[in-house]
Coordinates of C-alpha atoms and ligand atoms in Angstrom, one line a residue:
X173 CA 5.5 -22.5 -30.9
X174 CA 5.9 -19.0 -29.0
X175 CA 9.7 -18.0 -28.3
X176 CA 10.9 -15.5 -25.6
X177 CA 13.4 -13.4 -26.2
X178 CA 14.9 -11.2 -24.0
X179 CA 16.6 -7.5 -24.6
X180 CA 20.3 -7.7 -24.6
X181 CA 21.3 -4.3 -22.5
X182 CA 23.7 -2.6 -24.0
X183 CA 24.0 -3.8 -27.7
X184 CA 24.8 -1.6 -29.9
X185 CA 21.0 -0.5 -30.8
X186 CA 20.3 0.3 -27.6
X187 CA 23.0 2.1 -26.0
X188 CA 21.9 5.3 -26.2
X189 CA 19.1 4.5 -24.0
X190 CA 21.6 3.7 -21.2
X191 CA 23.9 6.8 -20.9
X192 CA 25.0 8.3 -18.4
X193 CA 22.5 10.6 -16.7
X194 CA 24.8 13.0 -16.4
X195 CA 25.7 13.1 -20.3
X196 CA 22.6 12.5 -21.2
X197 CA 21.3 15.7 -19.8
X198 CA 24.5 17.5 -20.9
X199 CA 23.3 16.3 -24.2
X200 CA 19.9 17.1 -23.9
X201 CA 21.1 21.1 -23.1
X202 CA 23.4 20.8 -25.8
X203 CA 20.4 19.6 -28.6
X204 CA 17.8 22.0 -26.8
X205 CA 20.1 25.3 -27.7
X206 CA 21.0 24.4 -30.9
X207 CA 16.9 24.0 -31.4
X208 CA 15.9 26.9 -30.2
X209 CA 18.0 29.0 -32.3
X210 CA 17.1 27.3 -35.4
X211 CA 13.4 27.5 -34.7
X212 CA 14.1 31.4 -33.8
X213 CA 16.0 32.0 -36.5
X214 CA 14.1 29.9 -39.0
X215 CA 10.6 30.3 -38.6
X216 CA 8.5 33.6 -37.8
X217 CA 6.1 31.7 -35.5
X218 CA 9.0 31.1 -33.0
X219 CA 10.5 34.3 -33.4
X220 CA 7.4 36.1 -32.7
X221 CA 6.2 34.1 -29.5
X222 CA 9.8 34.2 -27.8
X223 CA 10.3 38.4 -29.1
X224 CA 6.5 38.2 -27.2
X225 CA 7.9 36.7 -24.1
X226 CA 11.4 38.9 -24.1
X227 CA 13.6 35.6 -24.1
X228 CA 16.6 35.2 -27.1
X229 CA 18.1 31.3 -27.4
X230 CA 21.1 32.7 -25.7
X231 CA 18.8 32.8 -22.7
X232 CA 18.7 29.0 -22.8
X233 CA 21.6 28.3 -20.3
X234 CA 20.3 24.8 -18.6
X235 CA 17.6 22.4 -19.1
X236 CA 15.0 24.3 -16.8
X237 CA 15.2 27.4 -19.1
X238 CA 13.0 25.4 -21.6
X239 CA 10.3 26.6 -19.3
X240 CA 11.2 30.3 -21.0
X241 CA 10.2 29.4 -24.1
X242 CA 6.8 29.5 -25.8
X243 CA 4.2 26.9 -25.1
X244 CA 2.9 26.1 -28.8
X245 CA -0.2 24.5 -29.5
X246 CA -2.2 22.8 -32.9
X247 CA -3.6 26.0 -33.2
X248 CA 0.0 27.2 -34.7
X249 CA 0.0 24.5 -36.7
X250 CA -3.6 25.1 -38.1
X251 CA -3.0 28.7 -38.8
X252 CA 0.4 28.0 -40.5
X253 CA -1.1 25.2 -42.6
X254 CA 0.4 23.9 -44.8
X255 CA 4.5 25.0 -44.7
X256 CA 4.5 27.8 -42.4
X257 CA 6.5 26.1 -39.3
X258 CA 9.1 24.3 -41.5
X259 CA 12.6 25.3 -40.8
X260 CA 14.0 23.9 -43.7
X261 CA 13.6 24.9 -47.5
X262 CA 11.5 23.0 -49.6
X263 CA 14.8 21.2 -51.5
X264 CA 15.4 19.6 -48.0
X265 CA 12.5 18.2 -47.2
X266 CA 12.2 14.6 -48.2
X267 CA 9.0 13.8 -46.6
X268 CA 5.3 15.1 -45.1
X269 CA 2.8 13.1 -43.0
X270 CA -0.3 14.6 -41.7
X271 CA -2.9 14.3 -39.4
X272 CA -6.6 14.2 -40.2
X273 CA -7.4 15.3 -36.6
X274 CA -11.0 16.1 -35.5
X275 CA -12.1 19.3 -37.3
X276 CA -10.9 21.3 -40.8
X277 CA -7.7 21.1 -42.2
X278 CA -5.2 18.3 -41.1
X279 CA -2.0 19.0 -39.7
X280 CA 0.9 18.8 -41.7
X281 CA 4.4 17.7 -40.4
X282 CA 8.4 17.9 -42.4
X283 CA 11.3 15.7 -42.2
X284 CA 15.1 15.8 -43.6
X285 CA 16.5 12.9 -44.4
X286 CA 18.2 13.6 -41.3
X287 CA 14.7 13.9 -39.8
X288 CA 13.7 10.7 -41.3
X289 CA 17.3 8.9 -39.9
X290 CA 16.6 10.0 -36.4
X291 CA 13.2 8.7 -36.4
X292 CA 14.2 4.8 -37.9
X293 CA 16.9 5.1 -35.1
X294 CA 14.1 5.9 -32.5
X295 CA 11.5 3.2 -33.9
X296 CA 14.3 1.0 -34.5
X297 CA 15.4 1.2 -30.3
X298 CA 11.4 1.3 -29.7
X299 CA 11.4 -2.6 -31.1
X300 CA 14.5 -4.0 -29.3
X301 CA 13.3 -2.5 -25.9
X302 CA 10.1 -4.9 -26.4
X303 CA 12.7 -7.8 -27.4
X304 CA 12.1 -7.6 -31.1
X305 CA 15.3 -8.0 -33.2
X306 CA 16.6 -9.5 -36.5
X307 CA 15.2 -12.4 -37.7
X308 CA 11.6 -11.5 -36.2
X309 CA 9.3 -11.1 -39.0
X310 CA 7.4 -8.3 -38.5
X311 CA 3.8 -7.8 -39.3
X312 CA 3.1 -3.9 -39.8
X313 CA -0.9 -3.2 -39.9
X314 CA -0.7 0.6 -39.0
X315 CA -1.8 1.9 -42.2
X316 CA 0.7 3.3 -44.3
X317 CA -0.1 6.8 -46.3
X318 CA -0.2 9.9 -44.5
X319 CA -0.5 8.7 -41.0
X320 CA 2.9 8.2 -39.3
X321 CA 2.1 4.9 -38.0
X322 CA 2.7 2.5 -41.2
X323 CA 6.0 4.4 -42.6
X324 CA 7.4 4.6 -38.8
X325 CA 7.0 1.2 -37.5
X326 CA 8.4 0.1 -41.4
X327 CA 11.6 2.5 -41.3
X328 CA 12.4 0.9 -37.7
X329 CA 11.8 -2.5 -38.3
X330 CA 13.8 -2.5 -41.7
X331 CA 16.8 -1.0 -39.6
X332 CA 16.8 -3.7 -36.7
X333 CA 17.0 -6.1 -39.7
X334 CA 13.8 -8.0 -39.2
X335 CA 11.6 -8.9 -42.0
X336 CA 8.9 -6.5 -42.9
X337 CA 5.7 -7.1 -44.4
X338 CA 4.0 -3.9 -45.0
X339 CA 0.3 -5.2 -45.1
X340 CA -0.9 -1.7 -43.9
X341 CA -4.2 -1.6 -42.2
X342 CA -7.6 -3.6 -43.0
X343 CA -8.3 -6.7 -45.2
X344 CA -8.8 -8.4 -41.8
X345 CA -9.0 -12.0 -43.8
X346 CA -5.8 -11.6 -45.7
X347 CA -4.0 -10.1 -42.3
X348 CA -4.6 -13.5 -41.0
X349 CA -3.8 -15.7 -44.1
X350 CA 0.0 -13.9 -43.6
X351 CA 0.0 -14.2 -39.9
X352 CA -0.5 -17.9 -40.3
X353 CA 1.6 -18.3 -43.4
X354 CA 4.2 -15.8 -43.1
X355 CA 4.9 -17.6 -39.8
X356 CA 4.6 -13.8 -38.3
X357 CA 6.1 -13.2 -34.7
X358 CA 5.2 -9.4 -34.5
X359 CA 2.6 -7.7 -35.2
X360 CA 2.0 -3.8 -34.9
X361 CA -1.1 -2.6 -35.5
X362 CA -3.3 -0.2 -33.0
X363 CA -4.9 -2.3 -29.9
X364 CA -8.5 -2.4 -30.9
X365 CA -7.4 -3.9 -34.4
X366 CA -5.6 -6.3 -33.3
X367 CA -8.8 -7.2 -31.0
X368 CA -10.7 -7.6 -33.7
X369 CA -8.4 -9.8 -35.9
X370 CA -8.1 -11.9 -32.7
X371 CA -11.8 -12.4 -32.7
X372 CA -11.7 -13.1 -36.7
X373 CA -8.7 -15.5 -36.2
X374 CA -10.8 -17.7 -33.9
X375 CA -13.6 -17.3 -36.0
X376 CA -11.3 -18.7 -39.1
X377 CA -10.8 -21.8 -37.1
X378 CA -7.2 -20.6 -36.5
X379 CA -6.6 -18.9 -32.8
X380 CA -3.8 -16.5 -32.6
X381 CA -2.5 -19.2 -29.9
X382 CA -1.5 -21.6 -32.2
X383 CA 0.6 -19.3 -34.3
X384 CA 4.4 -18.3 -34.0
X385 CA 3.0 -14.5 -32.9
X386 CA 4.8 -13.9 -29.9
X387 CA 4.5 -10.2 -29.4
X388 CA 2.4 -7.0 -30.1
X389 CA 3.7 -3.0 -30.7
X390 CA 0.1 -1.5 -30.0
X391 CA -0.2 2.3 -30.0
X392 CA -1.7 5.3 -31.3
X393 CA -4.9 5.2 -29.0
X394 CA -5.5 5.4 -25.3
X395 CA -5.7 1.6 -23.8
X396 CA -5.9 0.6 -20.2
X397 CA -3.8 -2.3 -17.9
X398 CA -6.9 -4.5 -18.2
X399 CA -7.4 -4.0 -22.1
X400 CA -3.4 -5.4 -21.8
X401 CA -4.7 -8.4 -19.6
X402 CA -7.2 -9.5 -21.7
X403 CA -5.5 -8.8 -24.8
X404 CA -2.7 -11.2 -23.3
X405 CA -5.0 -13.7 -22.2
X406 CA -7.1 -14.1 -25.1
X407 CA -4.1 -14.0 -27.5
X408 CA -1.0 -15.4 -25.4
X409 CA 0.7 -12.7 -27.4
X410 CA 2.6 -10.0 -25.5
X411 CA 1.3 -6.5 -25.6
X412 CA 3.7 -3.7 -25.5
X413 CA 2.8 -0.4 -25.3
X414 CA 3.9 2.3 -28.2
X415 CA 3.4 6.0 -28.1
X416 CA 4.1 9.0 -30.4
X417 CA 2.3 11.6 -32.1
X418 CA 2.8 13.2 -35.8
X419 CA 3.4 16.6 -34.2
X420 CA 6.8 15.6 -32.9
X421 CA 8.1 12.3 -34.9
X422 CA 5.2 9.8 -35.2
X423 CA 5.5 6.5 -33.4
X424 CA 8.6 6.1 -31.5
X425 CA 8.5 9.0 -28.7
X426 CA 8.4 5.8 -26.2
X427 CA 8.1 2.9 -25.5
X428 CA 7.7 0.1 -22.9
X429 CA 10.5 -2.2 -22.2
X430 CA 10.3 -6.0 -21.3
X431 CA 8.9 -4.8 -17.6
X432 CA 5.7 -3.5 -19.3
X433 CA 5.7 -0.9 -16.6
X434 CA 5.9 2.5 -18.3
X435 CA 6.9 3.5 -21.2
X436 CA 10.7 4.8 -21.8
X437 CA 11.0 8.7 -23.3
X438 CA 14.2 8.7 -25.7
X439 CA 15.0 11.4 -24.0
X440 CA 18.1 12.4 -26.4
X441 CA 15.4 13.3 -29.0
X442 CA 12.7 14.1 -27.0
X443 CA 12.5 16.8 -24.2
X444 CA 9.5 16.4 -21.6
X445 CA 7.9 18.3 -19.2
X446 CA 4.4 17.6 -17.1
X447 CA 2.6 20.6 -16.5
X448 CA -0.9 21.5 -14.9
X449 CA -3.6 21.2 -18.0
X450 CA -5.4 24.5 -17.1
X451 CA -2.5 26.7 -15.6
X452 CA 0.6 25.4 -17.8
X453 CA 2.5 25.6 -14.6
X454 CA 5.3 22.9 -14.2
X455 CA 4.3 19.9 -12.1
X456 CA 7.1 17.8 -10.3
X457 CA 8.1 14.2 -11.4
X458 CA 5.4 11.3 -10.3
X459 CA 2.5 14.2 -10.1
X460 CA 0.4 13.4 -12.9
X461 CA -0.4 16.1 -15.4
X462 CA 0.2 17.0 -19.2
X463 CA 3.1 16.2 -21.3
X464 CA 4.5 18.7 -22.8
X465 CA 7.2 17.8 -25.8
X466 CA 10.5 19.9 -27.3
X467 CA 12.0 18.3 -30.3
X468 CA 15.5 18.0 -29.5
X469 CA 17.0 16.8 -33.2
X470 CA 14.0 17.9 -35.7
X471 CA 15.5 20.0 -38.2
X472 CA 12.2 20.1 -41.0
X473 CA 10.2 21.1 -38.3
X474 CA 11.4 21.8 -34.4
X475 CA 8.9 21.8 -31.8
X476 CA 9.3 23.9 -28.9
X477 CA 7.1 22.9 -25.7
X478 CA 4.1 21.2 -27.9
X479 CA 1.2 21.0 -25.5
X480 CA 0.3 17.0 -26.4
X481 CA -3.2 17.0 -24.2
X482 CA -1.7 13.7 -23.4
X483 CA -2.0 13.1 -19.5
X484 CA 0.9 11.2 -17.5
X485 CA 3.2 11.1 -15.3
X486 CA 6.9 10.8 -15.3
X487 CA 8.1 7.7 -12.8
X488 CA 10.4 8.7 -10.0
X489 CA 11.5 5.0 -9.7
X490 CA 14.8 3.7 -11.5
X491 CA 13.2 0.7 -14.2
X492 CA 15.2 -3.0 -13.7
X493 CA 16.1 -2.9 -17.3
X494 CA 18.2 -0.2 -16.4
X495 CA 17.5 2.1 -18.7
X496 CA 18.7 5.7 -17.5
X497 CA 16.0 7.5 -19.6
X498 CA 12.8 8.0 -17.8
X499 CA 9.7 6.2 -18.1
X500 CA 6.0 7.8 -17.5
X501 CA 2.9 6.4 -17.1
X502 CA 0.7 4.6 -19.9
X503 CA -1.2 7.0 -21.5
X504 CA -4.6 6.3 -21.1
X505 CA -6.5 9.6 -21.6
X506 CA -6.4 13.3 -23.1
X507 CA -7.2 16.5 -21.3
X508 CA -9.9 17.2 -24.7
X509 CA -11.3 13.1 -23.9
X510 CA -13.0 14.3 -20.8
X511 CA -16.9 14.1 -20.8
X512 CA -18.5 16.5 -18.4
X513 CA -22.1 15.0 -17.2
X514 CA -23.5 16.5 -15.3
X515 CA -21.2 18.1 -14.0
X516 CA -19.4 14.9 -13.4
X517 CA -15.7 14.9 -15.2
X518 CA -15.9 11.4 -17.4
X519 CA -12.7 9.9 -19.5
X520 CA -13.8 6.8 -21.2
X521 CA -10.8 5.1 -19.8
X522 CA -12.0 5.0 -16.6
X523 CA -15.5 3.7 -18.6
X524 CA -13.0 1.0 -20.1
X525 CA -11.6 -0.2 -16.9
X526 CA -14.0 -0.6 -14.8
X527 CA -16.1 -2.7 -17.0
X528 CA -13.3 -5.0 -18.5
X529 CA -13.0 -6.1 -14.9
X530 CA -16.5 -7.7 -14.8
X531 CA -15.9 -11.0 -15.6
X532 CA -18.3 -12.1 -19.0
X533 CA -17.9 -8.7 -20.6
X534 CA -16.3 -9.0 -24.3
X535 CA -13.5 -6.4 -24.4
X536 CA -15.7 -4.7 -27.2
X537 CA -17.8 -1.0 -25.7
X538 CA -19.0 1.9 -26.9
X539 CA -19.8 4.9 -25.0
X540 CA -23.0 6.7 -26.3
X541 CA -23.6 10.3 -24.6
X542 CA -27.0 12.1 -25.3
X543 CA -29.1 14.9 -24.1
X544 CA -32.8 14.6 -23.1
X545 CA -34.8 17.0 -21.7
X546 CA -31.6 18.8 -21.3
X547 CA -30.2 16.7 -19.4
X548 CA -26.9 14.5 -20.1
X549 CA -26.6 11.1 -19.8
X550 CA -24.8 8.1 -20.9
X551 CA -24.9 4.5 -21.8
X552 CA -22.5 2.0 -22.5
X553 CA -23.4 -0.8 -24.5
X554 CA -20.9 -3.7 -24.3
X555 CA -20.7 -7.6 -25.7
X556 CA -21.0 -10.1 -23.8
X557 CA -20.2 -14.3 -25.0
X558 CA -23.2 -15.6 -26.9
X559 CA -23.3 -18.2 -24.3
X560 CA -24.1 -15.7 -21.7
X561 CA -26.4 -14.0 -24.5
X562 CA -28.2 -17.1 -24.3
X563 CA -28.7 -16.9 -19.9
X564 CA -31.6 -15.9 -18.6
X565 CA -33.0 -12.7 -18.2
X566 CA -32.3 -12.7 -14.4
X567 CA -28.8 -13.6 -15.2
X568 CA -28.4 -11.4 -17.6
X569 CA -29.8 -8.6 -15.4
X570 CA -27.2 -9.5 -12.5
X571 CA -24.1 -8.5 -14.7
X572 CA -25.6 -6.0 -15.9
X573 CA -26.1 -4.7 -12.4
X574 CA -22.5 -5.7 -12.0
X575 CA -21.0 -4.0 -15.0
X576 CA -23.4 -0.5 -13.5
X577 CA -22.0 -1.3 -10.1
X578 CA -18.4 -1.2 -11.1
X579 CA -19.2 1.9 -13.5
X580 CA -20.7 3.5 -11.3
X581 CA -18.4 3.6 -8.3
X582 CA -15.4 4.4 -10.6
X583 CA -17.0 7.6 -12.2
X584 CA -19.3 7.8 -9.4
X585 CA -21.8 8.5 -12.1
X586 CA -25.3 6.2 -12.6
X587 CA -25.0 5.3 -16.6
X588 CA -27.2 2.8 -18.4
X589 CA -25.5 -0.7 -19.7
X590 CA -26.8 -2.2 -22.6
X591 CA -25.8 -5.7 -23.1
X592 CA -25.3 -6.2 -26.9
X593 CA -24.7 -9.7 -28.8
X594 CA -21.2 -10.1 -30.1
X595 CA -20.6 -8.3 -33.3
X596 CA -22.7 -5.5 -32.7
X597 CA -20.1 -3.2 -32.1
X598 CA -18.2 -1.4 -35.2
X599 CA -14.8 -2.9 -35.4
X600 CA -12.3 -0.6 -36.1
X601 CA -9.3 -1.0 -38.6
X602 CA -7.2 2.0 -37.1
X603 CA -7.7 4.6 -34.2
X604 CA -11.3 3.3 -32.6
X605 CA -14.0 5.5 -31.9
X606 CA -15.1 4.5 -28.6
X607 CA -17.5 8.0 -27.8
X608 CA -20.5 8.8 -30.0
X609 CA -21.2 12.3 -28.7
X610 CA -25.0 12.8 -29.8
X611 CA -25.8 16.3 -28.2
X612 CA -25.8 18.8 -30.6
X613 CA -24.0 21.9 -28.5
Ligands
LIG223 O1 -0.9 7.9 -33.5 C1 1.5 8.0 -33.9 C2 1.6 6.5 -33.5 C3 1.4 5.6 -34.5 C4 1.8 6.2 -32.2 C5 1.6 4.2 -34.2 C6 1.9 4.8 -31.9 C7 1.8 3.9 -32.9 P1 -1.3 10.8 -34.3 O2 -2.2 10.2 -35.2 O3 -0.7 12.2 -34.5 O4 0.0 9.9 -34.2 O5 -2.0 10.7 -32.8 C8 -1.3 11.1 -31.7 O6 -2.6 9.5 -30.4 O7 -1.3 12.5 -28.9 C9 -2.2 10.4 -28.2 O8 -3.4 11.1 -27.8 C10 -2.6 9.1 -29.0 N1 -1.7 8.0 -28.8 C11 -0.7 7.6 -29.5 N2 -0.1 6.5 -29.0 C12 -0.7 6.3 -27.8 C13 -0.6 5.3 -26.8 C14 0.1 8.6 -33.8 N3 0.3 4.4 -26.8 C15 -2.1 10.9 -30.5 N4 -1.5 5.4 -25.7 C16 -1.4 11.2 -29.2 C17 -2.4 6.4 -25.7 C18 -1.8 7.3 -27.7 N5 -2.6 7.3 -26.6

């Protein structure tokens, strides 16, 4: 039997997300000083980029000064690999996670233990927003090592009081063997995982519906409104949306709350900006653009303006939870996602929506680009039910027509749709890999 449970405002775990705006920005000024002039004073990178732009952290005098400082970019974190950003010496360091990324040498990032306290406070917050609290018992599938996910989601969970079970990613079987004997009501895990142990579930004999599972933290990929729906549909579980990246804490930047309409900054750790992608210049609230991220609290390793790719918007509107800091928009794609065909700009989540509207599509794609002749082109190939696998060709053509049709006037780009059994598609266990990019320049 499913339980709802609703987010007390104002309990102790969450009161700093409602403060005062006024404090809270007083606070924000306060932490963004004391920052800067330990990330000038502490590591040559900073030092360097703000003697480069003439500006000293006695500069910093409000909250719009930020816009002084230095952008800084994975590029400072690739050529100070592995130590060269931390702040703190090595005897105060307690912890490193790092990030594969796409090319080379991962990214590494540092944490105190005071580091390490701020972010179980952040993750912890992160699950009572989304109405988790003690008692829930908490299935973690982000994998544990040195991705932030596992360790992040554990720390925060452990600190609410709920019962952990640190299961870590994969093993789809034995995921489900817990869920069902565990009597799991959370699970966290990335979206497209917990798709696929959705569809292994029912294939078990043992839905997800007929479990205790009452709600999902899903993060650490781009996911769209109707991935949600039919997440929530197929599941009855409730899908909240989690973001974070390694560079600035790991899971717990934000969060949606029981609205599910944007997802809350903690804005007391967190500073952010939207700026345009190509110019850097700042972009006022509700016009969309890219989030830009100063650590407010990090001692290991401060961030100053880190340029996330990550495109958003912050909402102008107050949320009902009443929350006083800010939502933005779900992330759904990256400034580096976008495909250019033909000279058509492409981000797979527009790819994703569109064709998760068509009714008879499996929420289960893959995005193939290619060049022939020199020229670029895409298909999609998507599932569809074996019972509409087993149609006729005419009606098999007609949704594919469909699923083109809706592509096509999204992107406003003709792509080929290949209807594929179910199964066909690699499942992922982590971060999915929904492009295959097979031109070679
Ligand atoms: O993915 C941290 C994390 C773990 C977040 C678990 C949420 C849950 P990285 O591996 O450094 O860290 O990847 C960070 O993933 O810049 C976004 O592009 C993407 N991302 C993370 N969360 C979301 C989300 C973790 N909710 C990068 N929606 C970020 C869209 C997300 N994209």
């Amino acid at each position: 039997m499913k339980t709802e449970h609703c987010d007390v405002p104002f309990n102790n775990v969450s009161a700093p997300d409602f403060l005062a705006v006024a404090k809270l920005r007083e606070l924000q000024l306060q932490r963004l000083q004391c920052i800067v002039d330990r990330a000038y004073n502490h590591v040559m990178h900073y030092r360097d980029a703000m003697e480069q732009l003439e500006v000293r952290p006695e500069d910093i005098r409000s909250l719009d000064d930020v816009r002084r400082l230095p952008f800084t970019d994975k590029t400072a974190l690739r050529d100070n690999y592995p130590f060269g950003l931390f702040a703190s010496p090595m005897n105060e360091v307690v912890r490193v996670h790092a990030s594969s990324g796409t090319t080379g040498k991962p990214i590494v990032v540092a944490y105190t233990q005071a580091d390490v306290d701020v972010w179980s406070s952040v993750m912890m917050r992160s699950f009572a927003a989304c109405g988790v609290h003690a008692g829930d018992i908490v299935q973690n599938a982000y994998g544990y090592g040195l991705f932030t996910g596992g360790l992040g989601a554990h720390y925060g969970a452990e600190a609410l009081g709920a019962t952990v079970i640190p299961i870590s990613g994969g093993n789809t079987e034995r995921q489900i063997m817990v869920l069902r004997d565990f009597g799991v009501t959370v699970i966290c895990c990335t979206p497209s995982y917990f798709l696929h142990i959705a569809e292994k579930a029912a294939e078990m004999g043992m839905p997800l519906q007929d479990l205790p599972l009452r709600a999902g933290v899903f993060g650490a990929e781009p996911w769209t409104e109707n991935m949600r729906r039919r997440i929530q549909e197929l599941t009855g579980v409730r899908a909240f949306d989690i973001y974070g990246l390694s560079e600035i804490v790991g899971p717990g930047v934000g969060i949606e709350c029981d609205q599910q309409n944007g997802l809350h900054i903690f804005e007391d750790h967190f500073l952010m900006e939207i700026v345009n992608p190509d110019t850097g210049d700042p972009l006022p609230d509700g016009e969309e653009g890219e989030l830009v991220l100063t650590t407010l609290s990090k001692m290991a390793m401060p961030m100053l303006r880190y340029r996330t790719h990550d495109i958003t918007a912050i909402k102008t509107d107050p949320c009902p939870c009443g929350r006083t800091v800010r939502r933005i928009d779900r992330i759904s794609r990256r400034s580096d996602d976008m495909l250019i065909i033909r000279g058509v700009n492409v981000f797979p989540s527009q790819i994703e929506t569109a064709l998760l509207a068509v009714e008879g599509t499996l929420p289960h794609y893959q995005i193939i680009v290619d060049r022939q002749q020199g020229l670029d082109g895409i298909e999609v190939q998507v599932e569809v039910t074996a019972e509409l696998f087993s149609d006729t060709v005419k009606e098999l053509e007609a949704l594919k027509s469909r699923i083109s049709h809706a592509i096509d006037s999204t992107i406003g780009l003709r792509v080929a749709v290949s209807l594929v059994q179910p199964r066909t598609i690699t499942r992922s266990e982590g971060k999915a890999k929904r492009v295959i990019d097979r031109r070679t320049n």
